XYZ file of C-alpha atoms in Angstrom:
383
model
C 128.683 129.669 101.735
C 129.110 126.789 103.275
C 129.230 127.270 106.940
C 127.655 130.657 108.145
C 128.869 133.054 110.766
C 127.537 135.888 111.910
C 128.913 137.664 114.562
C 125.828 139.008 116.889
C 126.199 142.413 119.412
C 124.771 141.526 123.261
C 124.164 145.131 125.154
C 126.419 146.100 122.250
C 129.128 144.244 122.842
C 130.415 141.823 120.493
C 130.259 138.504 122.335
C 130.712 135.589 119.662
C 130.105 134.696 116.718
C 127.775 131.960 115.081
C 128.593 128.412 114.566
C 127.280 125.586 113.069
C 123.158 125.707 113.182
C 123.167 128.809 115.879
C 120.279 131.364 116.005
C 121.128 133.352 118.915
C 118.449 130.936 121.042
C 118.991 127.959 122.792
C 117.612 125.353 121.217
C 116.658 121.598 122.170
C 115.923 119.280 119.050
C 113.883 116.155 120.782
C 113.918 114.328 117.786
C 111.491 111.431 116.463
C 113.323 108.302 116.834
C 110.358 106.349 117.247
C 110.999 104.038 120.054
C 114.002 105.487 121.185
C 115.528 108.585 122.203
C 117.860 111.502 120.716
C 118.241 114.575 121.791
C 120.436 117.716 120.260
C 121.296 120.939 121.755
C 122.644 123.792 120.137
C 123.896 126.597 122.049
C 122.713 130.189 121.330
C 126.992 130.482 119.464
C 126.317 126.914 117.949
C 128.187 124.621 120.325
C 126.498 120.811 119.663
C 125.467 118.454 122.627
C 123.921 115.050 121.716
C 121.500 113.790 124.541
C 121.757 109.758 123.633
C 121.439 108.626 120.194
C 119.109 105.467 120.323
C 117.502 102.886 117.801
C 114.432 102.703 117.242
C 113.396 99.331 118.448
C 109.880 99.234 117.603
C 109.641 99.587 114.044
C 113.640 99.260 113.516
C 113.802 102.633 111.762
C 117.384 102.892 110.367
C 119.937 105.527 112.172
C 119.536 107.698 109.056
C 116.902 109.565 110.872
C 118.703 111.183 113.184
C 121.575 111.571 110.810
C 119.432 113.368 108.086
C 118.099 115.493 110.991
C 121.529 116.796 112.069
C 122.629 117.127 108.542
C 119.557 119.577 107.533
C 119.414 120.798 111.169
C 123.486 122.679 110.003
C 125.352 120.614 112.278
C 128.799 119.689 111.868
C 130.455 118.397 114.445
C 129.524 117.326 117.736
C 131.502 119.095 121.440
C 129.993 117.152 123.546
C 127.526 113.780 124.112
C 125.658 112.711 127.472
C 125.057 109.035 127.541
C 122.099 108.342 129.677
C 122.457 104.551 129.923
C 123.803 101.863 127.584
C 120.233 100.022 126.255
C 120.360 100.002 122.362
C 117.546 102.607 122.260
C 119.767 105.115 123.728
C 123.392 104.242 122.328
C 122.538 102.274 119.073
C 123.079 105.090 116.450
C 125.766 107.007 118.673
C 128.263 104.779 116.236
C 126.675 106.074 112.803
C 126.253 109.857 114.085
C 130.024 109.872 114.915
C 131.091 108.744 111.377
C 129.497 111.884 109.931
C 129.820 114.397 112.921
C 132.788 114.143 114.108
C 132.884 114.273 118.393
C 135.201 117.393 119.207
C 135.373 117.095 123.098
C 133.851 114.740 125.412
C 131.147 112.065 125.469
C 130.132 111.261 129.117
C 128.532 108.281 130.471
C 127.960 106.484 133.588
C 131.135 104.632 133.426
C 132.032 100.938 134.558
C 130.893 98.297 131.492
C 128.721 96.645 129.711
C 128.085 93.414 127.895
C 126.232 93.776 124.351
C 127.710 94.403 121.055
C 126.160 97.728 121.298
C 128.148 98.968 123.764
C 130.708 98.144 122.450
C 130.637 100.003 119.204
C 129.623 102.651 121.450
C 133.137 102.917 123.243
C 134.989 102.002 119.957
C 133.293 104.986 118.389
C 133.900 107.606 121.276
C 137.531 105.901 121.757
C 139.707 108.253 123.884
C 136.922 111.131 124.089
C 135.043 108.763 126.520
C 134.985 110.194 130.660
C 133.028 108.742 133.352
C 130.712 111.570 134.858
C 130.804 112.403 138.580
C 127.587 113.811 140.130
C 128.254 117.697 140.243
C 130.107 118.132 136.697
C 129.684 120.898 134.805
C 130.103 121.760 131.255
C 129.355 125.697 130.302
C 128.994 126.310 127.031
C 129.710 129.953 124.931
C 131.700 130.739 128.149
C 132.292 134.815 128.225
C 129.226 135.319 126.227
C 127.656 136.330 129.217
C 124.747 134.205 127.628
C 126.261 130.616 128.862
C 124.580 127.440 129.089
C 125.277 124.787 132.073
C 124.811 121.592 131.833
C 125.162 119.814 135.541
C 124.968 115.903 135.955
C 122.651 115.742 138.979
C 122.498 112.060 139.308
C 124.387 108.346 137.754
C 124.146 104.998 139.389
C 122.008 105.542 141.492
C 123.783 108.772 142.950
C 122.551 112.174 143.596
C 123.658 115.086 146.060
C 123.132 113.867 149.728
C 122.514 110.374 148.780
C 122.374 107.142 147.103
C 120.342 104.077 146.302
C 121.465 100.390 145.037
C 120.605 100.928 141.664
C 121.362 97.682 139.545
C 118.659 97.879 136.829
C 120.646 99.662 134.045
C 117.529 102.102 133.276
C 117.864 102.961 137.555
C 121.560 103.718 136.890
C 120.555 106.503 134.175
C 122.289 109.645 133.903
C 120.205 113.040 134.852
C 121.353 116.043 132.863
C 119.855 119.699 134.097
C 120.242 122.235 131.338
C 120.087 125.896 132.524
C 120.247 128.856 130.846
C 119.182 132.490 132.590
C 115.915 131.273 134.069
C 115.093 128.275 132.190
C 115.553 124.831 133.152
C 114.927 121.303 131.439
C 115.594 117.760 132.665
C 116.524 114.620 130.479
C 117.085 111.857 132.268
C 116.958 108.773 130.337
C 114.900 105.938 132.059
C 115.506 106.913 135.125
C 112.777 104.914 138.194
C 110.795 106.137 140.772
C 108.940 102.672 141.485
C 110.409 100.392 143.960
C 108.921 97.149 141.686
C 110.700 93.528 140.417
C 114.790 95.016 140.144
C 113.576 98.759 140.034
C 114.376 101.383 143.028
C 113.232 104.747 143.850
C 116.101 106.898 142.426
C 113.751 109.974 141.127
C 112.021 110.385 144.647
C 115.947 111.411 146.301
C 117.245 112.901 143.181
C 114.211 115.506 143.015
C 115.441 117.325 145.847
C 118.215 119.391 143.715
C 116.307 119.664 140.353
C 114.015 122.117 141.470
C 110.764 123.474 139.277
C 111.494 122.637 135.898
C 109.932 124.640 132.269
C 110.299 121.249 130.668
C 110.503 117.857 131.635
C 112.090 114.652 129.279
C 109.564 112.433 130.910
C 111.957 109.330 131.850
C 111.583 106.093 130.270
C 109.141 106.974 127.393
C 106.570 107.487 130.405
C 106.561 104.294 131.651
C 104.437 103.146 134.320
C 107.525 103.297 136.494
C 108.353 106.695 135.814
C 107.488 110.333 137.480
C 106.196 109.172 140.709
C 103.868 111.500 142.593
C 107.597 113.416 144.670
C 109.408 113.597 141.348
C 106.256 115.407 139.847
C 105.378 117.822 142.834
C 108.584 118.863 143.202
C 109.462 119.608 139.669
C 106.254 121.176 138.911
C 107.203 121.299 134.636
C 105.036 123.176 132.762
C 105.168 121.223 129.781
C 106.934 117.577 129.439
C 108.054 115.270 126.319
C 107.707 112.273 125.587
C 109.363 110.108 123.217
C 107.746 106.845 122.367
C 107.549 104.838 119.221
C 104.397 103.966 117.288
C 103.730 99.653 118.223
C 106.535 99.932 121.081
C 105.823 96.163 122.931
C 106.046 98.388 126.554
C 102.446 99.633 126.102
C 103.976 103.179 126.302
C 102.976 105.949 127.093
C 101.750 104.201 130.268
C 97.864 105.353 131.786
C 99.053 105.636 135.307
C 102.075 107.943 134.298
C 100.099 110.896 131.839
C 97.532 110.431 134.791
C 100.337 111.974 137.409
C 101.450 114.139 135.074
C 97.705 115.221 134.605
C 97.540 115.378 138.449
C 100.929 117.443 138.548
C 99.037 120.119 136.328
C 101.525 120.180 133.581
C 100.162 121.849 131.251
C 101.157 120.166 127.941
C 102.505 116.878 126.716
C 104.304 116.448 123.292
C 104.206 112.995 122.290
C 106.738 112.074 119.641
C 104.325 109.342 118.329
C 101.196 108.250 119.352
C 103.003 104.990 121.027
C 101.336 101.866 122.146
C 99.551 102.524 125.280
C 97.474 105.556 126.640
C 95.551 106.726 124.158
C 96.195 111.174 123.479
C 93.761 113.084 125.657
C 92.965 117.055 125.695
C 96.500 117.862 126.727
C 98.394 115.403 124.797
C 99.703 116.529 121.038
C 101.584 114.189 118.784
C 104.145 116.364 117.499
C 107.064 114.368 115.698
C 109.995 116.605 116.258
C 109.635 118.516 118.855
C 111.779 121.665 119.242
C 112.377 124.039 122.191
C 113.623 127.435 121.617
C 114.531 129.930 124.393
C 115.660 133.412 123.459
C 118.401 135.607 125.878
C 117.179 136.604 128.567
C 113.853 136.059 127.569
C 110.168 135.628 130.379
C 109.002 133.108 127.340
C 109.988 129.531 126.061
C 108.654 128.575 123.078
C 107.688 124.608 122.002
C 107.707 123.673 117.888
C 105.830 120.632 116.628
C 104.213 119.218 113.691
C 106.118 121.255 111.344
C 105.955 124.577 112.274
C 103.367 124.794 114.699
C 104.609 126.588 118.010
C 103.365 127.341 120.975
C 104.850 129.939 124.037
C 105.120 129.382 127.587
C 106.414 131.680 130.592
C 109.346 130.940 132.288
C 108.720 130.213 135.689
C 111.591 131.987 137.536
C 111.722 135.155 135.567
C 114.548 137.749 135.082
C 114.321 140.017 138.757
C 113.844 143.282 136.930
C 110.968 141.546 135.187
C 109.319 139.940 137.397
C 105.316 140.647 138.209
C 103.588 140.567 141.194
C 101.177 138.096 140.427
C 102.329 134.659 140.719
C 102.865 132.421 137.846
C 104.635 129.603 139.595
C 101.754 127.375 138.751
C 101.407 126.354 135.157
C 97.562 125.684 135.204
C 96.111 129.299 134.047
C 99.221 131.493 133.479
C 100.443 129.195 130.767
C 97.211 128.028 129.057
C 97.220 128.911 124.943
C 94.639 131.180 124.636
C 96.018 133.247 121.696
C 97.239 132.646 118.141
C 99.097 134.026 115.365
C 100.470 134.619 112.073
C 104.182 135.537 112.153
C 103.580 137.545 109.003
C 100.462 138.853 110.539
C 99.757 142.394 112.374
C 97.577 141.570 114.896
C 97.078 138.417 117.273
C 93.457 136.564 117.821
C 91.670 134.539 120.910
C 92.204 131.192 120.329
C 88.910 130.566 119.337
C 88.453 133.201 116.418
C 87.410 131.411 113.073
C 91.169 133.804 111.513
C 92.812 131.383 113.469
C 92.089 128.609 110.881
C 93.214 130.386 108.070
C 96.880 131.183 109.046
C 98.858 128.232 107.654
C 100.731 125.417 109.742
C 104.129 127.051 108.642
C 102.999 130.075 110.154
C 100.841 129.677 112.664
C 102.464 130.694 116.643
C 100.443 130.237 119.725
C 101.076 131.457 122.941
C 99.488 131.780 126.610
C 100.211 135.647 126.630
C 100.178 137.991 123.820
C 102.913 138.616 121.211
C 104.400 142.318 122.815
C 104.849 143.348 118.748
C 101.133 142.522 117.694
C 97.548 144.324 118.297
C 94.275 142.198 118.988
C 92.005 141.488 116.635
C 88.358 141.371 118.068
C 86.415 138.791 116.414
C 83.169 139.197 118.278
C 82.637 142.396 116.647
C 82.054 144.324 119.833
């Protein structure tokens, strides 16, 4: 077949049917584009949004990247696109994805103009689908499922609920996208500032205020040094954050000073795209290429994919009512440590540290900070 659909039962009722590259999951694709930044989401019923579409501009890797990816990844078409800003790292390929996928609904951006030949075979290929975003909109996606997805623009120009700032660098003028679905929550807000510096303001610092604590964090600005001030961190509180940065990038990314206040934030994992130019990968830093976040139905667990196939688990931090324990697990620095791993094909789960662990092969090896609810422990000590 060409195009699969299966039609899934929720609390056995039939509530939609699959589409496209569905699962039943939500998944976010942050894919590799060196130097630049793409982002897909597919929707647990296989509605597509693209997160930018950038070029690489470190290494000039063609736009067949993220093309290929989409292709193999079952998509084909795209409902909806969220334009961070209009630098060529973020916009450059939107042109070439749109001549294979075509766009179905809308493709928001920040509005106004803008003067390179980028943009404008940007707005030639999004033509009449493009719509400036308003702080507050809301797109819900598999609406009636009773398993929907919101995405909410929380902040543009240098705009956010209950205030503004005079935002004229176009990286301060990004776009901040909150994806919810149940209890999970991820940010990706293109290269958003939170350093009042040279033309930079503090937008993150106001714009914090209505995120809230976040499972996963699109660090903004491939982790510049101007990025995730010290507010923005403690009041997000992710448990894990990505970064997307390109191999000899010229901006010395992933800056020192930013994986040091994520590091003093307590997150508890960083997924590098690349290794980048700058900060060199510590203990909690792994260089995963394509990094891939999966988040069942009502689930108390996100999972994050990387380096083909490896994948680790994480708790959700604000967990279903009827599920949720009395201990607290609001902060990510011992609930959400990996301390067991996996073979999916395996019966039993092992510590971390157990010499089974390095037999189970990358395509099947799962890792998790809890243990899997379908697998029995293995005791290596022999005890």
């Amino acid at each position: 077949m060409s195009r699969l659909r299966v039609c899934i039962l929720f609390l056995a009722v039939t509530i939609h049917c699959f589409g496209q590259a569905a699962n039943g999951k939500l998944q976010i694709h942050h894919i590799d584009m060196g130097q630049g930044d793409a982002a897909l989401l597919i929707s647990p019923g296989g509605e597509t949004v693209l997160f930018d579409a950038g070029e690489d501009i470190a290494q000039r890797k063609q736009c067949n990247v993220i093309v290929d990816y989409l292709d193999q990844a079952g998509v084909r078409e795209i409902d909806y696109i969220f334009v961070s800003h209009y630098h060529s790292d973020h916009i450059g390929c939107i042109p070439a994805v749109l001549s294979r996928f075509p766009l179905k609904n809308t493709a928001y951006d920040r509005g106004k103009t803008y003067t390179t030949p980028t943009f404008k075979k940007y707005v030639a290929a999004v033509n009449s689908h493009r719509k400036a975003a308003s702080v507050g909109d809301v797109i819900r996606l598999d609406e009636g499922t009773g398993h929907e997805v919101a995405i909410t623009v929380e902040a543009l120009n240098g705009q956010y609920p209950g205030g503004k700032v005079n935002a004229r660098d176009e990286n301060d003028v990004s776009l901040i996208a909150l994806v919810v679905f149940g209890n999970f929550h991820e940010e990706i807000g293109g290269d958003l500032s939170g350093a009042k510096t040279g033309n930079y303001v503090d937008v993150e610092t106001g714009a914090s205020t209505s995120i809230g604590p976040l499972d996963v964090y699109k660090v903004h600005h491939h982790c510049s040094s101007h990025s995730s001030n010290a507010t923005w961190m403690s009041t997000t509180q992710p448990t894990v954050a990505i970064i997307s940065t390109g191999d000899g990038n010229k901006y010395k990314h992933p800056a020192a000073d930013c994986i040091q206040r994520l590091s003093q934030a307590n997150v508890t994992r960083n997924y590098w795209t690349e290794t980048g130019n700058g900060k060199k990968p510590g203990a909690k830093d792994v260089i995963g290429g394509d990094i891939l976040i999966e988040v069942p139905a009502n689930s108390r667990t996100f999972t994050v994919s990387h380096n083909d196939g490896i994948k680790d688990t994480y708790r959700i931090k604000a967990e279903p009512a009827a599920t949720q324990p009395t201990e607290d697990l609001t902060s990510p620095t011992e609930e959400n440590l990996i301390r067991y791993a996996w073979s999916v094909r395996s019966h039993y789960y092992y510590d971390l540290d157990c010499s089974a662990v390095k037999r189970i092969s990358k395509a099947n090896l799962q890792t998790g900070a809890n243990p899997p609810l379908d697998k029995e422990h293995f005791d290596c000590s022999g005890k």
